[in-house]
PDB file of C-alpha atoms in Angstrom:
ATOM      1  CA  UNK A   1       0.000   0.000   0.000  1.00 46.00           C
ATOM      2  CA  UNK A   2       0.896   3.526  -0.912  1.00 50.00           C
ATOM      3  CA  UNK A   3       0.299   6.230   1.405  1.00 61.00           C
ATOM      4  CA  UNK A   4      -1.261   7.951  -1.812  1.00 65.00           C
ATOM      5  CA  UNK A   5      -5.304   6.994  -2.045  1.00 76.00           C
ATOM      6  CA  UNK A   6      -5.903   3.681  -3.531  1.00 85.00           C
ATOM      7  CA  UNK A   7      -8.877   3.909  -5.959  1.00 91.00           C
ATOM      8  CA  UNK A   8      -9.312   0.458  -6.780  1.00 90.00           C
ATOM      9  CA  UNK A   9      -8.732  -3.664  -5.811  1.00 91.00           C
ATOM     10  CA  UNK A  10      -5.580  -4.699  -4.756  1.00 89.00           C
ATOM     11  CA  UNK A  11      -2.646  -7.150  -6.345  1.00 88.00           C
ATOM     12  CA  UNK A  12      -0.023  -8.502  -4.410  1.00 86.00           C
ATOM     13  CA  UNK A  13       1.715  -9.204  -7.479  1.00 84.00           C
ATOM     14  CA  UNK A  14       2.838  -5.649  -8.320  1.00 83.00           C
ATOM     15  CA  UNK A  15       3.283  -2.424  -6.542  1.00 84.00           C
ATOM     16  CA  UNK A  16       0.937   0.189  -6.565  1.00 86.00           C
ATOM     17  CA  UNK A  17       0.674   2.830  -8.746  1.00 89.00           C
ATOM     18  CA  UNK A  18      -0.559   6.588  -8.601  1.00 92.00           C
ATOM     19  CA  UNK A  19      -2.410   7.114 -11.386  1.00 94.00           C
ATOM     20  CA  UNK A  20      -3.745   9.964  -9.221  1.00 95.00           C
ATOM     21  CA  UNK A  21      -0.578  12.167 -10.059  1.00 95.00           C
ATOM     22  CA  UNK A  22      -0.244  14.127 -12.984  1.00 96.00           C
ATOM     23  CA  UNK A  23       2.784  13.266 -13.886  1.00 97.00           C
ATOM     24  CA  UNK A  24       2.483   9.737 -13.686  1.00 96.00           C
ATOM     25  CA  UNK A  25      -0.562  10.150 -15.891  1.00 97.00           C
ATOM     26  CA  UNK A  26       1.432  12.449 -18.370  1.00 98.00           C
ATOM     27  CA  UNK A  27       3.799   9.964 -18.475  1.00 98.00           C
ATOM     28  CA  UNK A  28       2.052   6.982 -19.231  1.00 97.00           C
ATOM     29  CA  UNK A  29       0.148   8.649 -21.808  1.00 98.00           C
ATOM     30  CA  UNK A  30       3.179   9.689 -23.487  1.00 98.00           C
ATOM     31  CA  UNK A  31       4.814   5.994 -23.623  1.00 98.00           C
ATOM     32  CA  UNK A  32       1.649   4.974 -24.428  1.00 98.00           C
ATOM     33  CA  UNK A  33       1.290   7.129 -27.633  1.00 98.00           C
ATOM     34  CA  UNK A  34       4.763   6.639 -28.453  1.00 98.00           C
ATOM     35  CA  UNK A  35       4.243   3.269 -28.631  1.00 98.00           C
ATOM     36  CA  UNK A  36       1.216   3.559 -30.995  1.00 97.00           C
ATOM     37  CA  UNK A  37       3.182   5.928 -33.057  1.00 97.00           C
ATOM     38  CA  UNK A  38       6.285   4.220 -32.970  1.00 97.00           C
ATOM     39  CA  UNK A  39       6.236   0.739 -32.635  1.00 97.00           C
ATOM     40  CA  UNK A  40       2.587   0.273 -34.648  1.00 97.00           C
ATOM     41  CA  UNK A  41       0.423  -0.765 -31.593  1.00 97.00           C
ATOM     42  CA  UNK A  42      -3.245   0.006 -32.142  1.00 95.00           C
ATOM     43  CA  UNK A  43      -5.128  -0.858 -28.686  1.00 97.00           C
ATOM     44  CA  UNK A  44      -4.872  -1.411 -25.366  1.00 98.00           C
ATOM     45  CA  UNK A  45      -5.477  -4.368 -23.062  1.00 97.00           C
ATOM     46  CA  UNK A  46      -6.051  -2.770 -19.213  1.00 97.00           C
ATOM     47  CA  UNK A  47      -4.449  -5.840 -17.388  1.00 94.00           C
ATOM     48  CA  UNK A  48      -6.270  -6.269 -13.554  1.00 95.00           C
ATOM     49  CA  UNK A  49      -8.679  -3.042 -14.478  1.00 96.00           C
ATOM     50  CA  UNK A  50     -10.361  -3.287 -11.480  1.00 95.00           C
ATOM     51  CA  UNK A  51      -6.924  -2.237  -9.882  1.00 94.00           C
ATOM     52  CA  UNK A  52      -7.760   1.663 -10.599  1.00 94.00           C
ATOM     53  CA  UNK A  53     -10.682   3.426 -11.011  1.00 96.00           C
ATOM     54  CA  UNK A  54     -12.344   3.434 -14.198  1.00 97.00           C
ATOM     55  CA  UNK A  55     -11.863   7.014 -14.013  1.00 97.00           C
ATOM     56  CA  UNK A  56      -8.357   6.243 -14.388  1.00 97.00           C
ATOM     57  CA  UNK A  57      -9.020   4.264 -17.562  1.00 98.00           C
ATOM     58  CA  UNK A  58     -11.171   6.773 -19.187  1.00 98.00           C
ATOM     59  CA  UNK A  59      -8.252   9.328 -18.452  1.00 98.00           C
ATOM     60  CA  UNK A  60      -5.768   6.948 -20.525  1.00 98.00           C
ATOM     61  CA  UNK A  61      -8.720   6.177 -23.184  1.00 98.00           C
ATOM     62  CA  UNK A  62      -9.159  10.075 -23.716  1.00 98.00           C
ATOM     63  CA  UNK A  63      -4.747  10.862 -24.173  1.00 98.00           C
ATOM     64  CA  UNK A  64      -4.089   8.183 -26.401  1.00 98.00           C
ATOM     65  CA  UNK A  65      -7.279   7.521 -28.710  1.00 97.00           C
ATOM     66  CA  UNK A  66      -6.907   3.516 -29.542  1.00 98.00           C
ATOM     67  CA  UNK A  67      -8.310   1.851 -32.253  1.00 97.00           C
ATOM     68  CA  UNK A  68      -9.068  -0.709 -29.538  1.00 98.00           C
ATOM     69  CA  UNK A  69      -9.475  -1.322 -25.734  1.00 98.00           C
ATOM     70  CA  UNK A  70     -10.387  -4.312 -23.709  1.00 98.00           C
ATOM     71  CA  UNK A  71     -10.347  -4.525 -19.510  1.00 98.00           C
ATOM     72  CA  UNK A  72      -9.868  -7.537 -17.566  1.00 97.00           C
ATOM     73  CA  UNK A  73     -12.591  -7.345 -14.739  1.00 97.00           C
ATOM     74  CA  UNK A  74     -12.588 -11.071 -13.436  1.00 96.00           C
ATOM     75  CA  UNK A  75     -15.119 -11.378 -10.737  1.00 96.00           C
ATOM     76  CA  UNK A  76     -16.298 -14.579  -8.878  1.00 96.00           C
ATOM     77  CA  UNK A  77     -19.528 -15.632 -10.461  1.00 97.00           C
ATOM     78  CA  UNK A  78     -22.442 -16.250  -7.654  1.00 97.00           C
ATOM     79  CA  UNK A  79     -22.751 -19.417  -6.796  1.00 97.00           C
ATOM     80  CA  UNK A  80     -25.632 -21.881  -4.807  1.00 96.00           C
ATOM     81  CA  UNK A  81     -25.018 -24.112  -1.875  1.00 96.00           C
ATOM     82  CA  UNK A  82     -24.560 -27.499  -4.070  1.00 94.00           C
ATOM     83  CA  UNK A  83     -21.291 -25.628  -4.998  1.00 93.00           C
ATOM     84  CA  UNK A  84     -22.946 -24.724  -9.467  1.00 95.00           C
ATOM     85  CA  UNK A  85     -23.114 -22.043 -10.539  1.00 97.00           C
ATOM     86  CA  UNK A  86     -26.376 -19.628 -10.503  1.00 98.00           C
ATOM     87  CA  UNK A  87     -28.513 -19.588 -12.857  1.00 98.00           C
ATOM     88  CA  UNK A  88     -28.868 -15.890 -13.062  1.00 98.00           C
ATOM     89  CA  UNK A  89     -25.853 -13.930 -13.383  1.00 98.00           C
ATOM     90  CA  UNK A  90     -27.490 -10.654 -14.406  1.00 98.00           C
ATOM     91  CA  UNK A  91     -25.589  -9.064 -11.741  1.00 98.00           C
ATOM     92  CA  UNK A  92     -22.111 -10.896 -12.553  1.00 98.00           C
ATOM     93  CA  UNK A  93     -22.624  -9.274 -16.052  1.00 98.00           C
ATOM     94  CA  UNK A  94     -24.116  -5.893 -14.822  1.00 98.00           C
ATOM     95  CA  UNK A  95     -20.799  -5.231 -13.177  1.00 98.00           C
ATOM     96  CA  UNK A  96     -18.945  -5.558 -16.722  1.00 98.00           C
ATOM     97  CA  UNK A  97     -21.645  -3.155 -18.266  1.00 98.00           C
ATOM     98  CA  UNK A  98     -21.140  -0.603 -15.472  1.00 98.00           C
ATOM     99  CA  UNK A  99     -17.329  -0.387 -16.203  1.00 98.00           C
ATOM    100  CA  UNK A 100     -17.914  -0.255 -19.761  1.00 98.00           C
ATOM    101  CA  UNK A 101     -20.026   2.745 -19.234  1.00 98.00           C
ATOM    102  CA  UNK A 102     -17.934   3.783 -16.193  1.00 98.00           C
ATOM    103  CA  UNK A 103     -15.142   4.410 -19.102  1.00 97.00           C
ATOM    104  CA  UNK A 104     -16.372   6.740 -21.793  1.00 96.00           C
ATOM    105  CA  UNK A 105     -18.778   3.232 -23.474  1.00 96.00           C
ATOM    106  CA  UNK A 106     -16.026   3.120 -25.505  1.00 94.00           C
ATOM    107  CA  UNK A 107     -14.100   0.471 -24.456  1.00 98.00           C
ATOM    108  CA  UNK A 108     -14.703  -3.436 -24.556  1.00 98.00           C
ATOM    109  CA  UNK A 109     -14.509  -5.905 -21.392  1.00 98.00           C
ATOM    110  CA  UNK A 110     -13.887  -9.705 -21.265  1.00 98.00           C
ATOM    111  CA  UNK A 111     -17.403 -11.442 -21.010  1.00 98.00           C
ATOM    112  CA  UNK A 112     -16.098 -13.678 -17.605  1.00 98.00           C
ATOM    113  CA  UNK A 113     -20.011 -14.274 -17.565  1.00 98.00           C
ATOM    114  CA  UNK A 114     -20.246 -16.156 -20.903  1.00 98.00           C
ATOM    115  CA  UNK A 115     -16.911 -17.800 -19.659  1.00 96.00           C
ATOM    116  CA  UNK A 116     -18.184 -19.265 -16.374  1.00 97.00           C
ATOM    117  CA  UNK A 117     -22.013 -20.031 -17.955  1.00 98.00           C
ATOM    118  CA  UNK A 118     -20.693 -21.701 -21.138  1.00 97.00           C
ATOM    119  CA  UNK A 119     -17.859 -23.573 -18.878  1.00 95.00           C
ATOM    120  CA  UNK A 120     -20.617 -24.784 -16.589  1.00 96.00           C
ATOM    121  CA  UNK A 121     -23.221 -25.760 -18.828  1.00 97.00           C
ATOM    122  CA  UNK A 122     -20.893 -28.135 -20.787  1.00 96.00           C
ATOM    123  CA  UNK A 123     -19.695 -29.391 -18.034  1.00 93.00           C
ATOM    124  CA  UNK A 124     -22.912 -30.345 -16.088  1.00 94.00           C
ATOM    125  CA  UNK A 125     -24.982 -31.132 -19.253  1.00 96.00           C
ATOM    126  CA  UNK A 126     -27.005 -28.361 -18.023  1.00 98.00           C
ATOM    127  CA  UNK A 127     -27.472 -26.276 -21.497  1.00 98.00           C
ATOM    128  CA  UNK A 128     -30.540 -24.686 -20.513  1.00 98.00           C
ATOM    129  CA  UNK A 129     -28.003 -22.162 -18.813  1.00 98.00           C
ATOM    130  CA  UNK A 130     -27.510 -20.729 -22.017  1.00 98.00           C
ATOM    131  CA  UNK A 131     -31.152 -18.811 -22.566  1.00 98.00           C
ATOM    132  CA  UNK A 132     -31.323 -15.881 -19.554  1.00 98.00           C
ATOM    133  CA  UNK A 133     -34.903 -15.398 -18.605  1.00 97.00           C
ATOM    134  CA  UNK A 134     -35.579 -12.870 -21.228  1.00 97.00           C
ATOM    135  CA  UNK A 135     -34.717 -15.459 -23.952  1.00 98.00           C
ATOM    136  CA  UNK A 136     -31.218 -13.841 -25.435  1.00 98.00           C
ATOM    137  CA  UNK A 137     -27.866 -14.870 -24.663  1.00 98.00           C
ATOM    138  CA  UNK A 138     -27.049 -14.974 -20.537  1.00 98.00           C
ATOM    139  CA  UNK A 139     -23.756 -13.344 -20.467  1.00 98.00           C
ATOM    140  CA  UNK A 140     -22.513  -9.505 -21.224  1.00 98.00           C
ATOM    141  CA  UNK A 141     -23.009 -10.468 -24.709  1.00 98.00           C
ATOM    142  CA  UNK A 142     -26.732 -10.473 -23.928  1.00 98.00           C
ATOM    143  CA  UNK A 143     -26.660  -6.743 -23.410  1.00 98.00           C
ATOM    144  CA  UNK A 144     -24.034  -4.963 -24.731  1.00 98.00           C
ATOM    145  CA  UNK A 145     -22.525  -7.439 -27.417  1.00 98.00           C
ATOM    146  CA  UNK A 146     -20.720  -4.605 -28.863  1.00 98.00           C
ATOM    147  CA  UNK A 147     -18.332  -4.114 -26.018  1.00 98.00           C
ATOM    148  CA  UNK A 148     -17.724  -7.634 -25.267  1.00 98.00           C
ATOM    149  CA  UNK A 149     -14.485  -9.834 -25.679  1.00 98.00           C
ATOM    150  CA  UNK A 150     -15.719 -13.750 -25.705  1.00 98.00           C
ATOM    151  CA  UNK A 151     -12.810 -16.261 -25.093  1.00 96.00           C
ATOM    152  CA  UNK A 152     -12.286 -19.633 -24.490  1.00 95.00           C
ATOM    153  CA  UNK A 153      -9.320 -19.364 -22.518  1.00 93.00           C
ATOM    154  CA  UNK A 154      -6.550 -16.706 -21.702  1.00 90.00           C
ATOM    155  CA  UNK A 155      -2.971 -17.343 -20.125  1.00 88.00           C
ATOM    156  CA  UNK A 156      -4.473 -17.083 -16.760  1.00 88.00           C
ATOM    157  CA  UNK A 157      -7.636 -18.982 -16.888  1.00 89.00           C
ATOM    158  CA  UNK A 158      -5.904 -21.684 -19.233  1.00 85.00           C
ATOM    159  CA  UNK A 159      -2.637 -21.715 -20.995  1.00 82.00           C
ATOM    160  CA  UNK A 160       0.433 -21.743 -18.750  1.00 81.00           C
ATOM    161  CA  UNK A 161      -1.505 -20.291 -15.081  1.00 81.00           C
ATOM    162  CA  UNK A 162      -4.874 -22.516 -15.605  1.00 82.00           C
ATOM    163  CA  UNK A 163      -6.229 -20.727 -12.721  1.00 86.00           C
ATOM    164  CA  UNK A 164     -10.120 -21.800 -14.411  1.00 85.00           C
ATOM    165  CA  UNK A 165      -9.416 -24.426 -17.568  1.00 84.00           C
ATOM    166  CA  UNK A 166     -11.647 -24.920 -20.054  1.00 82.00           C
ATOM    167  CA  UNK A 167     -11.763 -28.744 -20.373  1.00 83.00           C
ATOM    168  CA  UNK A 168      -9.968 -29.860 -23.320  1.00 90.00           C
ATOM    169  CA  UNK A 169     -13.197 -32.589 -24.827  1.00 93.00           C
ATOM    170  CA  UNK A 170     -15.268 -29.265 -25.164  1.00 94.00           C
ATOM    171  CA  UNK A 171     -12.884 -26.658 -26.360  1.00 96.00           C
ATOM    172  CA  UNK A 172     -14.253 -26.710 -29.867  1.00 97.00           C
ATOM    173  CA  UNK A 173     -18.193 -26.189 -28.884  1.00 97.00           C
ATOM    174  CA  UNK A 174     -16.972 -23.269 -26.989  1.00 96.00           C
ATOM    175  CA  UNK A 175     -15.331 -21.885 -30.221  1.00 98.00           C
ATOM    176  CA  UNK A 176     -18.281 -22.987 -32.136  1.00 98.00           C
ATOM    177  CA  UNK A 177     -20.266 -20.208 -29.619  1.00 98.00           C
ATOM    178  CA  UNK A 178     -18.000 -17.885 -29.421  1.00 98.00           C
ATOM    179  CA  UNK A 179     -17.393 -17.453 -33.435  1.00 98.00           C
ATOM    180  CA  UNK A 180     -21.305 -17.856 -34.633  1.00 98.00           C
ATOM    181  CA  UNK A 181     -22.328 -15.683 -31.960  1.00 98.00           C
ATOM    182  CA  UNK A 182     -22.462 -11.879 -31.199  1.00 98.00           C
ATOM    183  CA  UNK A 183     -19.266 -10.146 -29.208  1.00 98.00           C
ATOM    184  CA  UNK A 184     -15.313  -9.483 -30.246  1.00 98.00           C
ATOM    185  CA  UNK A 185     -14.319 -13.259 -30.163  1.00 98.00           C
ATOM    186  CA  UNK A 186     -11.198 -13.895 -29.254  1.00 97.00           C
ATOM    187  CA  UNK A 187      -8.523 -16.879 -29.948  1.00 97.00           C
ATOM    188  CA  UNK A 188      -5.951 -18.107 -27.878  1.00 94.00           C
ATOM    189  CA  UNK A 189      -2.648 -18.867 -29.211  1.00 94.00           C
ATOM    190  CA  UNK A 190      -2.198 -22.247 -27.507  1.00 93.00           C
ATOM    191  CA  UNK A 191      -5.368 -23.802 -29.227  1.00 95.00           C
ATOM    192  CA  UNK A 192      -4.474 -22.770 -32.523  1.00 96.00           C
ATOM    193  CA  UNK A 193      -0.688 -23.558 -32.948  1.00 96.00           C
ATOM    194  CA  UNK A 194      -0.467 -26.486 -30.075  1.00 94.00           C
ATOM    195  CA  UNK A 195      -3.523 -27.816 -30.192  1.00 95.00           C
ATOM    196  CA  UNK A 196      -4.270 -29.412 -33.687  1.00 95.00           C
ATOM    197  CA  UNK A 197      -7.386 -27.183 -33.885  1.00 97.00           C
ATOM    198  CA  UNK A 198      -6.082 -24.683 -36.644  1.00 97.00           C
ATOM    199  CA  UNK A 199      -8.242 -26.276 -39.082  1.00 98.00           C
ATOM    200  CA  UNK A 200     -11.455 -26.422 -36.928  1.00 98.00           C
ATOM    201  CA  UNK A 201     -11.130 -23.146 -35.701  1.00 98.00           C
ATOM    202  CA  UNK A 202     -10.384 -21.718 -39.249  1.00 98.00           C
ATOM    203  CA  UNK A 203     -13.279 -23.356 -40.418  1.00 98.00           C
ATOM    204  CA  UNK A 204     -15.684 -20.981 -37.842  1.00 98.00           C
ATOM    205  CA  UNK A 205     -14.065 -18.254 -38.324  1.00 98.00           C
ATOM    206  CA  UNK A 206     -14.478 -18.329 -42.182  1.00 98.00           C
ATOM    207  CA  UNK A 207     -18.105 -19.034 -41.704  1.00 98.00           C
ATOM    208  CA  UNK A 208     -18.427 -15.983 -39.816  1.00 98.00           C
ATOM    209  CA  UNK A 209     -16.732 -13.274 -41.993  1.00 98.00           C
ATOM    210  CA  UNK A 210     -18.573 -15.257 -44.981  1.00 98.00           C
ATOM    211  CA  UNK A 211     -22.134 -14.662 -43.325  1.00 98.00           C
ATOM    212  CA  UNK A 212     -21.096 -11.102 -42.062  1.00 98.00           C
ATOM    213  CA  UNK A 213     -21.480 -11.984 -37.981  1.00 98.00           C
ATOM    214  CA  UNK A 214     -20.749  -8.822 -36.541  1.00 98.00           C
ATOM    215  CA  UNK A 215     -20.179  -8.122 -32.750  1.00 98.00           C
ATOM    216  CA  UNK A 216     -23.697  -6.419 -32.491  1.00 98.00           C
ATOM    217  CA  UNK A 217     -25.955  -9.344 -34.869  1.00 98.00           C
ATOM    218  CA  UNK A 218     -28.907 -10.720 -33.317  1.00 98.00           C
ATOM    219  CA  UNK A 219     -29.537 -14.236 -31.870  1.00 98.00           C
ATOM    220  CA  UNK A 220     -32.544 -16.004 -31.887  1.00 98.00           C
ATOM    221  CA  UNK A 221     -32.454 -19.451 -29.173  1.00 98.00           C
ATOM    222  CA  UNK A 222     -34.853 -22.247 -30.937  1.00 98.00           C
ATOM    223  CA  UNK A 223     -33.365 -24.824 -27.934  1.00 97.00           C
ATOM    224  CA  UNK A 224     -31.935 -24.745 -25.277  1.00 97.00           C
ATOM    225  CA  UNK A 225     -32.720 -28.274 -23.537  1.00 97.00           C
ATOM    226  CA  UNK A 226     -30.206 -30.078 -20.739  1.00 97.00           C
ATOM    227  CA  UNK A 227     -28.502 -32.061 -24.123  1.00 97.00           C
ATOM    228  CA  UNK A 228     -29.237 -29.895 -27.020  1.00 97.00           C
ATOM    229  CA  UNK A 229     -28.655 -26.011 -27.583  1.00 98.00           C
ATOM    230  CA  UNK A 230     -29.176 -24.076 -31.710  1.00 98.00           C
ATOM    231  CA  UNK A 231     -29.301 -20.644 -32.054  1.00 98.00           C
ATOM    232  CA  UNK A 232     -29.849 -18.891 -35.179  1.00 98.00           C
ATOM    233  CA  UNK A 233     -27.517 -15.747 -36.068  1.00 98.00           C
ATOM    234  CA  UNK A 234     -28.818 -12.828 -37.913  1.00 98.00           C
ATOM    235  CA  UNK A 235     -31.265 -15.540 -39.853  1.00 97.00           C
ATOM    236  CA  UNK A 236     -27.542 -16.214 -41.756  1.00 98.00           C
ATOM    237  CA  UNK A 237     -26.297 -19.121 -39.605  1.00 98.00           C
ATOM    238  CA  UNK A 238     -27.621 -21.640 -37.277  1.00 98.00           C
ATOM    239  CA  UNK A 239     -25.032 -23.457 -34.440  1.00 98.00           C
ATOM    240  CA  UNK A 240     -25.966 -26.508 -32.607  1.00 97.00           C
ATOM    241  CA  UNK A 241     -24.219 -27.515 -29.350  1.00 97.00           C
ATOM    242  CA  UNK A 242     -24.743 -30.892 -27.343  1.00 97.00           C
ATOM    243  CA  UNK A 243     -24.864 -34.630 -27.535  1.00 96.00           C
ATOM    244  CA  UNK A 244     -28.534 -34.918 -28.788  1.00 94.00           C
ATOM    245  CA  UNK A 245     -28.556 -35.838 -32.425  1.00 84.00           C
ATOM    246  CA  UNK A 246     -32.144 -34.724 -33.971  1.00 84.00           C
ATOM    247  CA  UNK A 247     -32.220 -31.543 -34.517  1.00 82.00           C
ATOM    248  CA  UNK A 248     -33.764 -31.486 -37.669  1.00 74.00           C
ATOM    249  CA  UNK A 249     -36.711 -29.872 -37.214  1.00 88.00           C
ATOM    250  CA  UNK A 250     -35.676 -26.891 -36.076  1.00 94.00           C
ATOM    251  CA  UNK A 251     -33.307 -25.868 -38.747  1.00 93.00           C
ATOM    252  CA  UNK A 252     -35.156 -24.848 -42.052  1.00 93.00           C
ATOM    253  CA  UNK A 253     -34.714 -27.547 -45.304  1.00 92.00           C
ATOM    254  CA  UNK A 254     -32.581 -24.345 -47.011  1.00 93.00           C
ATOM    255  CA  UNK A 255     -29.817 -24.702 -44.807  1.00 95.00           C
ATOM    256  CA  UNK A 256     -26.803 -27.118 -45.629  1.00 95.00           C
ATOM    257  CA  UNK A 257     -24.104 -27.859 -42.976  1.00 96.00           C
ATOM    258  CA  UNK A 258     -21.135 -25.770 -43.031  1.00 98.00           C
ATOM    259  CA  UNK A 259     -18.812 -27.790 -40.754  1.00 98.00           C
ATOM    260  CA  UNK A 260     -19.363 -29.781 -37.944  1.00 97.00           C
ATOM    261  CA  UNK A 261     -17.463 -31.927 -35.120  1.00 97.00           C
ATOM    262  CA  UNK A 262     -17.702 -33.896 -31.923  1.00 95.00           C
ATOM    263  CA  UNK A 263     -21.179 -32.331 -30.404  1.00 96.00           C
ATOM    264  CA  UNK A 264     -21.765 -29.414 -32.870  1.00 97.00           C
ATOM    265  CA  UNK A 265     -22.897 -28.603 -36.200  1.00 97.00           C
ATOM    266  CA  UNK A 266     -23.032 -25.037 -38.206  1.00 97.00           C
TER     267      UNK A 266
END
């Protein structure tokens, strides 16, 4: 601890910072442009955001203009006595909103919420998580789609840290959500090089600049049963998640399968 005020969460892990002073902020703002200038960098990633106050964040967003900007607000989802989950994490996601707006609106957030609802719902065979009780999508991307960064994994939830692994038999339904549906998607280095999943990946991706998916398109849920999830994306696409086979009759006869793999078809 500083004897300057702290305005936000703290980390053992580094020393404190204050972004309170001028010239610290003048300072920062000038690397920070020099390396967008200089060196070609185009946007920001504000590591542990919940470290400063989004204040603080807007301040940086304002001096140095990026083309980009996602913050790293990781917050415990709520959870019920038998240890799963809740089923409504409105307030989980709320909190990534608020800093959003907190920040100028500007800015983009990882959607933890879609992490820990998509993680548990595979998991537990429990794909009903994956309708809130309005009918859309139950993490950030369900209300601001637009500034939210899906992922799969990161270097500290998977990768080298694994602080809150994605397990490895459903890493390529989570890609098949993240890259049919709304939100900045976002690809993890590991998966694609060291995993064997270039192809796969590829695959979704390609589907989704073909059918023009954009970070704000619409989704419409036709099921979202314990075994069995389908969506349909901007009317363009249609993704199917889970063991359950027939599926048939919800997808329209003028729709051919793009690609498709263990538990999923687009």
């Amino acid at each position: 601890m500083g004897i300057y005020p702290d305005t936000g969460a703290d980390f053992n892990g580094a020393p404190d910072i204050d972004h309170l002073n001028t010239r610290v902020q003048r300072e920062l703002s000038d690397w920070m442009n020099w390396i967008k200038t200089e060196i070609g960098f185009d946007g920001w990633r504000f590591d542990f955001a919940k470290g400063y106050s989004p204040d603080i964040t807007k301040l940086y967003m304002r001096n140095t203009r990026p083309e980009f900007a996602v913050g790293e607000i990781w917050n415990p989802l709520s959870y019920g006595s038998d240890g799963k989950p809740n089923y409504d994490q409105d307030g989980h996601r709320r909190e990534l909103t608020e800093w959003v707006k907190a920040v100028g609106g500007s800015a983009t957030a990882f959607d933890f919420t879609t992490k820990g609802i998509l993680q548990a719902a595979l998991v537990e065979g429990e794909l009903w998580r994956l309708k809130d009780s309005n009918g859309g999508p139950p993490g950030m991307i369900g209300l601001v789609p637009e500034n939210a960064v899906t992922f799969v994994d990161n270097h500290d939830t998977g990768s080298t840290l694994k602080h809150w692994t994605f397990p490895s038999d459903k890493v390529m339904q989570r890609y098949v959500y993240i890259l049919t549906h709304p939100g900045f998607p976002s690809i993890i280095y590991d998966h694609f090089f060291d995993w064997g999943l270039k192809e796969e990946i590829s695959k979704l991706a390609m589907i989704r600049i073909k059918n023009g998916i954009r970070a704000s398109s619409t989704v419409r849920i036709l099921a979202s049963d314990p075994d069995l999830y389908v969506a349909a994306i901007d009317d363009k696409i249609i993704a199917k998640i889970g063991p359950r086979y027939e599926a048939g009759h919800l997808v329209p006869t003028n729709f051919r399968i793009a690609t498709c793999g263990n538990d999923y078809v687009v």
